[in-house]
Short mmCIF file of C-alpha atoms and ligand atoms in Angstrom, two decimals:
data_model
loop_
_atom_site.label_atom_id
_atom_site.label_comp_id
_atom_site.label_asym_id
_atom_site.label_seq_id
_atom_site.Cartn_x
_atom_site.Cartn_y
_atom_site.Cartn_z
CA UNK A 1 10.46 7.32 -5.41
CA UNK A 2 8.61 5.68 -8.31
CA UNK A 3 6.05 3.14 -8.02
CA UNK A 4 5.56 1.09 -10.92
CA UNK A 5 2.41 -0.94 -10.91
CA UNK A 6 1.71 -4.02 -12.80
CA UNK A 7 -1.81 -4.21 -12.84
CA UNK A 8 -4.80 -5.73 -15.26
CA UNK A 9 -7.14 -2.79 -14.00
CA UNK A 10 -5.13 0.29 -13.75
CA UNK A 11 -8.41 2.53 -13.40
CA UNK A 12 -8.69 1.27 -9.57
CA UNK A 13 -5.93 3.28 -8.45
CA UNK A 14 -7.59 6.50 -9.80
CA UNK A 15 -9.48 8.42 -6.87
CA UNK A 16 -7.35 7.03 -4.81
CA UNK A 17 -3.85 8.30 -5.81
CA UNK A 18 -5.20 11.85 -7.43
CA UNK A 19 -6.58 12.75 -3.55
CA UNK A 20 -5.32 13.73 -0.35
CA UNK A 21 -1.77 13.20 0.75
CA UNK A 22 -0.92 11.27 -1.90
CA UNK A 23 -2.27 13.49 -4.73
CA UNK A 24 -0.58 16.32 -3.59
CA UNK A 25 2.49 14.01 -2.95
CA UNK A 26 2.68 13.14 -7.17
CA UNK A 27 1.94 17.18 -7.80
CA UNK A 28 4.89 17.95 -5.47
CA UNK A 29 7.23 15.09 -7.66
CA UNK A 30 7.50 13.84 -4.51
CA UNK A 31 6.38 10.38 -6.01
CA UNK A 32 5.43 9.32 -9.40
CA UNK A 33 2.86 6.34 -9.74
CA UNK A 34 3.41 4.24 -13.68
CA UNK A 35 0.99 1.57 -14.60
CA UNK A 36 2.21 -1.22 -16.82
CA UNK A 37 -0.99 -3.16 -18.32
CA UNK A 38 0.35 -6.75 -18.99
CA UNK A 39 -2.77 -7.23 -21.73
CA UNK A 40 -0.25 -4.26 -23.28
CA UNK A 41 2.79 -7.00 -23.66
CA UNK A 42 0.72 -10.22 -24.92
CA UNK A 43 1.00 -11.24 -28.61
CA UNK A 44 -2.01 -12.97 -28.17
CA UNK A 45 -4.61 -10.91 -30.85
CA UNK A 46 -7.41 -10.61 -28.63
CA UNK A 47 -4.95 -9.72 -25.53
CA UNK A 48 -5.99 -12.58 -23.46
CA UNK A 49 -3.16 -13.14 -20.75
CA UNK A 50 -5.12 -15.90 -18.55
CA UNK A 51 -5.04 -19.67 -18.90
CA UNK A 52 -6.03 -22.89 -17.41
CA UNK A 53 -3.71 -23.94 -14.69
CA UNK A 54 -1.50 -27.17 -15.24
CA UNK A 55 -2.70 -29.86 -12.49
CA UNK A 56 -6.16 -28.37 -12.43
CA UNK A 57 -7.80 -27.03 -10.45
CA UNK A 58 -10.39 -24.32 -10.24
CA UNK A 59 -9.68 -20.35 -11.44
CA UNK A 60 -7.59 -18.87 -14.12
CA UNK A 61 -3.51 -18.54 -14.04
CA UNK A 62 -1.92 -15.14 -15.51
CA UNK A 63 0.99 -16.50 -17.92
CA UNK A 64 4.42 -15.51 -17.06
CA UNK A 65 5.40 -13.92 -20.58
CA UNK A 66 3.37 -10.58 -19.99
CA UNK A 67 4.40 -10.56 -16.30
CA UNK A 68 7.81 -10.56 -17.21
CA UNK A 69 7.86 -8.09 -20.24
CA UNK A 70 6.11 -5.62 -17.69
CA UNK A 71 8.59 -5.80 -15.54
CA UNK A 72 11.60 -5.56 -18.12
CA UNK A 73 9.56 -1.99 -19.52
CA UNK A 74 9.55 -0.69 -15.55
CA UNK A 75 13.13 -1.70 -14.29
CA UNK A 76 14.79 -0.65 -17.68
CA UNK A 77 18.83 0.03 -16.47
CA UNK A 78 17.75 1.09 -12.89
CA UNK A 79 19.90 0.16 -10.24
CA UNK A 80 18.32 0.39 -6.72
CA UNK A 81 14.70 -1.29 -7.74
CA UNK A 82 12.91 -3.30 -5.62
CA UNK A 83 10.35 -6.00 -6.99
CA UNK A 84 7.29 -7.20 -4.95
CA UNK A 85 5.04 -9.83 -5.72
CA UNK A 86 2.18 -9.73 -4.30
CA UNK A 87 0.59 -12.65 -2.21
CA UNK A 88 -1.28 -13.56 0.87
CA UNK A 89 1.16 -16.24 2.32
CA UNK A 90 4.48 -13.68 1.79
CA UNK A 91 6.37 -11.67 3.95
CA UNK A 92 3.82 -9.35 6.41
CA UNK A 93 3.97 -5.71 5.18
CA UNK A 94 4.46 -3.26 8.24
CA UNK A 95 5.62 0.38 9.04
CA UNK A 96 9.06 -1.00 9.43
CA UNK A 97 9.44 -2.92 5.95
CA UNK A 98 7.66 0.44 4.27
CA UNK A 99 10.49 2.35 6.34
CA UNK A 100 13.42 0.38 4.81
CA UNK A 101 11.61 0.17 1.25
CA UNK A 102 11.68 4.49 1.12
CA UNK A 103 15.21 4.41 2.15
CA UNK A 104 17.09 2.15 -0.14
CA UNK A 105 15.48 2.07 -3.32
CA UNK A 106 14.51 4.77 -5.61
CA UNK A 107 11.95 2.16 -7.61
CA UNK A 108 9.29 -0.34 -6.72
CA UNK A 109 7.83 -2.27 -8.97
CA UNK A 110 4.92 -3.98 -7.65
CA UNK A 111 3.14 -6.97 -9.58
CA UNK A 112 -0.96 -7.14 -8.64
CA UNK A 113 -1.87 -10.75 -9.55
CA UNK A 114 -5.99 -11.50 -9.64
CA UNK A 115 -7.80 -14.88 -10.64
CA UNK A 116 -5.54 -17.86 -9.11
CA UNK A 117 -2.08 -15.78 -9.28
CA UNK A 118 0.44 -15.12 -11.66
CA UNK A 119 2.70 -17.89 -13.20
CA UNK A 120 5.08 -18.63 -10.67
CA UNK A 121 8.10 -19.01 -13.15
CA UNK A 122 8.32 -15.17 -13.08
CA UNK A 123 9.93 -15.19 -9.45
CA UNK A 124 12.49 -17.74 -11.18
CA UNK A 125 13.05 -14.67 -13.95
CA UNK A 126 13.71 -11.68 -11.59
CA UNK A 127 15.02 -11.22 -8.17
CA UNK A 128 11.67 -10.43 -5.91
CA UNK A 129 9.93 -10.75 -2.45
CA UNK A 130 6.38 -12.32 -1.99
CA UNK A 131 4.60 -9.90 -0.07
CA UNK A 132 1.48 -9.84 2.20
CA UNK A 133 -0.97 -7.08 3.67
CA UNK A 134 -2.55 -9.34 6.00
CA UNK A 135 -3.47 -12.89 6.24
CA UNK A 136 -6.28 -12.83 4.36
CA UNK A 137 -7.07 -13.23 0.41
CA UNK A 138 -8.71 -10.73 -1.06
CA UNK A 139 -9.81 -10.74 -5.04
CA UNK A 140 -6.61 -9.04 -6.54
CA UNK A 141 -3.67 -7.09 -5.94
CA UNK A 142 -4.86 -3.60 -6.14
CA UNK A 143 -5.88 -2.52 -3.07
CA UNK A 144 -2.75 -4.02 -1.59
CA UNK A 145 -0.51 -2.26 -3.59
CA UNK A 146 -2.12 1.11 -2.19
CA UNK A 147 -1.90 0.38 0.75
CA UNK A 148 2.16 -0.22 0.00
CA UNK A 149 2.20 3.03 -1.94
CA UNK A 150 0.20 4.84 0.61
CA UNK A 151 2.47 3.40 3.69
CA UNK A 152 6.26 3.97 1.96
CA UNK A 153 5.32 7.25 0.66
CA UNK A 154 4.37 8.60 4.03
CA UNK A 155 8.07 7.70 4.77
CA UNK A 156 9.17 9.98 2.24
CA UNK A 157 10.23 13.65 3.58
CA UNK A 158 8.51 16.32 2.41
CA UNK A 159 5.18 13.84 1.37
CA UNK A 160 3.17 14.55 4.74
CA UNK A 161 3.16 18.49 5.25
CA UNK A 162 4.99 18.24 8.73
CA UNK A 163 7.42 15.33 8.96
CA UNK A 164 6.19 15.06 12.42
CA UNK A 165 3.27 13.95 12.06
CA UNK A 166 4.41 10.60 10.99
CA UNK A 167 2.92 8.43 14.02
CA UNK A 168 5.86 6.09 14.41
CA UNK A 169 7.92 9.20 15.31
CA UNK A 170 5.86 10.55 17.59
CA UNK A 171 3.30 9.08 20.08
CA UNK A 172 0.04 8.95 18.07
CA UNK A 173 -3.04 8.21 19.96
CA UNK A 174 -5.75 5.52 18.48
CA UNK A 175 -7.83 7.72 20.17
CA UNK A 176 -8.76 11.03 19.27
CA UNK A 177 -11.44 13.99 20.00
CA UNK A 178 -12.48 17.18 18.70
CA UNK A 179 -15.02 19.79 19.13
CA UNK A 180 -17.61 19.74 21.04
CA UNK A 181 -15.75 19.01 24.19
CA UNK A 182 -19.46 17.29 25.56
CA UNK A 183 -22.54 15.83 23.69
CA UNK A 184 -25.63 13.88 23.77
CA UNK A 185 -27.12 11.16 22.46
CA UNK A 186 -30.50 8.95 23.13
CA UNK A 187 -30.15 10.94 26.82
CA UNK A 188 -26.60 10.01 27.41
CA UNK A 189 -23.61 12.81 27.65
CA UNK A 190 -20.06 11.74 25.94
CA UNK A 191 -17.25 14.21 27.16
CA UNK A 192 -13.49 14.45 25.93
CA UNK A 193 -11.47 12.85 29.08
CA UNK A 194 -10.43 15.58 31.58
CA UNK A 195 -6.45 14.98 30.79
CA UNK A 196 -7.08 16.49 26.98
CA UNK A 197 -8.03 19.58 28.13
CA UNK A 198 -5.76 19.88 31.22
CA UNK A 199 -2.87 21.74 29.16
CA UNK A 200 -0.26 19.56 30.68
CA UNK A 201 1.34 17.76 27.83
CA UNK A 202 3.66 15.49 30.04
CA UNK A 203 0.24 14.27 31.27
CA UNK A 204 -1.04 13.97 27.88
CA UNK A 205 1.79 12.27 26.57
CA UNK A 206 1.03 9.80 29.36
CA UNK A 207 -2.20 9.09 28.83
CA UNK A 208 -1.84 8.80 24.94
CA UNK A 209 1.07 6.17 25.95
CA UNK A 210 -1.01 4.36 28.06
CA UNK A 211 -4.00 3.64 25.26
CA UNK A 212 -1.29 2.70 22.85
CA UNK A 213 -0.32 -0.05 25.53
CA UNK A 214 -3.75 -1.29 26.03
N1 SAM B 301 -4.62 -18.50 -4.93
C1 SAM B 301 -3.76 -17.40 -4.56
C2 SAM B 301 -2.91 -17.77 -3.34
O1 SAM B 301 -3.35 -18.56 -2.53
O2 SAM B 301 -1.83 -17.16 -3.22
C3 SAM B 301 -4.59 -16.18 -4.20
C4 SAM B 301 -5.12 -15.50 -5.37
S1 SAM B 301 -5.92 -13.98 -4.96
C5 SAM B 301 -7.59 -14.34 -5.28
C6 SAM B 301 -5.50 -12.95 -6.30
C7 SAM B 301 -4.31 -12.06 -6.04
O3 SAM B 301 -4.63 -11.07 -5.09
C8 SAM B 301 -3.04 -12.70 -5.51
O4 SAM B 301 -2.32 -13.28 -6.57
C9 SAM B 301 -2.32 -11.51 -4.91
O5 SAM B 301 -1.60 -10.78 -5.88
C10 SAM B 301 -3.46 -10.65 -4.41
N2 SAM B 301 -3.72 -10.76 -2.95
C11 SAM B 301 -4.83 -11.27 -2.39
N3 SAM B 301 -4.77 -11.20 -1.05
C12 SAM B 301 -3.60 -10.60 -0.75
C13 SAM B 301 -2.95 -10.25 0.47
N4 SAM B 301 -3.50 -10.49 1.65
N5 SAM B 301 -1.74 -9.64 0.39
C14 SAM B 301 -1.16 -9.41 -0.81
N6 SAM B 301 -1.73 -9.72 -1.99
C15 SAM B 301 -2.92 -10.32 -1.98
#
């Protein structure tokens, strides 16, 4: 899988991709992550891409024209690309659209708009999905777009160490414990329910079951 992000600050992504799962994921060419810069496809000399919006209004618009050549550069001839343009009000990202994305395309291209969006003549230009993380706005498209790259890639086999320990294929707790088994704090004890350290996993599996249902 590549993800190809269009993005006016690249550098965000940094930490975030180089660590962890996913760091080790791009090492393993299990993934590959490619920035496209639209400030790189303007002809404009000082590489300004935003503009006043037509009808007014407060905030800056990203024009279409860079938008567009960014995404030309990343689909090139591929076949089974996907396009997603990010934006609060489109289609809610989940576990089962990140599921579908890994399994039929071997590109996303993923367009981070900032200010007060992109251009909207771009979605006339290519075929593409407004997508959402959550219904909120937040300042730009970055951090969505890891969390897209984060969620399809742990779809991908071989990207977490032991394919099992994807949660929607097993029954992962939202609560966990580890060592010690009992402490204190300001006078009051906090111990790991009995059931985790029974040894009976049909139990377990229960109980996990049960706090996923409440
Ligand atoms: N005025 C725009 C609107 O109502 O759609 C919001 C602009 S927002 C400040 C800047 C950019 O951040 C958006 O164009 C989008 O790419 C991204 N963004 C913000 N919140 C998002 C969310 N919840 N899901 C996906 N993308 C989001």
């Amino acid at each position: 899988m590549t993800f190809h992000i269009i993005t006016l600050f690249p550098e965000i992504f940094d930490s975030y991709i180089k660590g962890s799962i996913l760091g080790r994921a791009v090492e393993d060419k299990k993934i590959k992550i490619k920035f496209y810069n639209p400030r790189n496809f303007t002809k404009d000399r000082n590489r300004r891409i935003d503009r006043k919006p037509y009808g007014g209004g407060p905030g800056m618009v990203i024009e279409a024209m860079p938008i567009i050549k960014a995404i030309e550069k990343a689909k090139g001839n591929k076949k089974k690309v996907k396009i997603i343009f990010l934006s609060p009000s489109g289609t809610q990202f989940d576990n089962n659209y990140a599921k579908k994305a890994a399994k039929n395309y071997s590109d996303i291209i993923i367009i981070c708009g900032r200010y007060e969006g992109i251009d909207a003549r771009v979605k006339k230009a290519f075929k593409m999905e407004d997508v959402s993380i959550g219904n909120y706005v937040l300042t730009g498209g970055e951090l969505p777009a890891m969390a897209i790259i984060d969620c399809v890639s742990r779809q991908i086999k071989g990207v977490l160490g032991d394919f099992n320990s994807l949660e929607d294929s097993r029954v992962a707790s939202p609560e966990v414990y580890t060592r010690p088994e009992v402490f204190e704090y300001k006078k009051k004890k906090y111990k790991v329910p009995k059931v985790l350290l029974s040894g009976d996993h049909k139990k377990i599996e229960e109980w996990k079951k049960d706090k996923i249902r409440k």
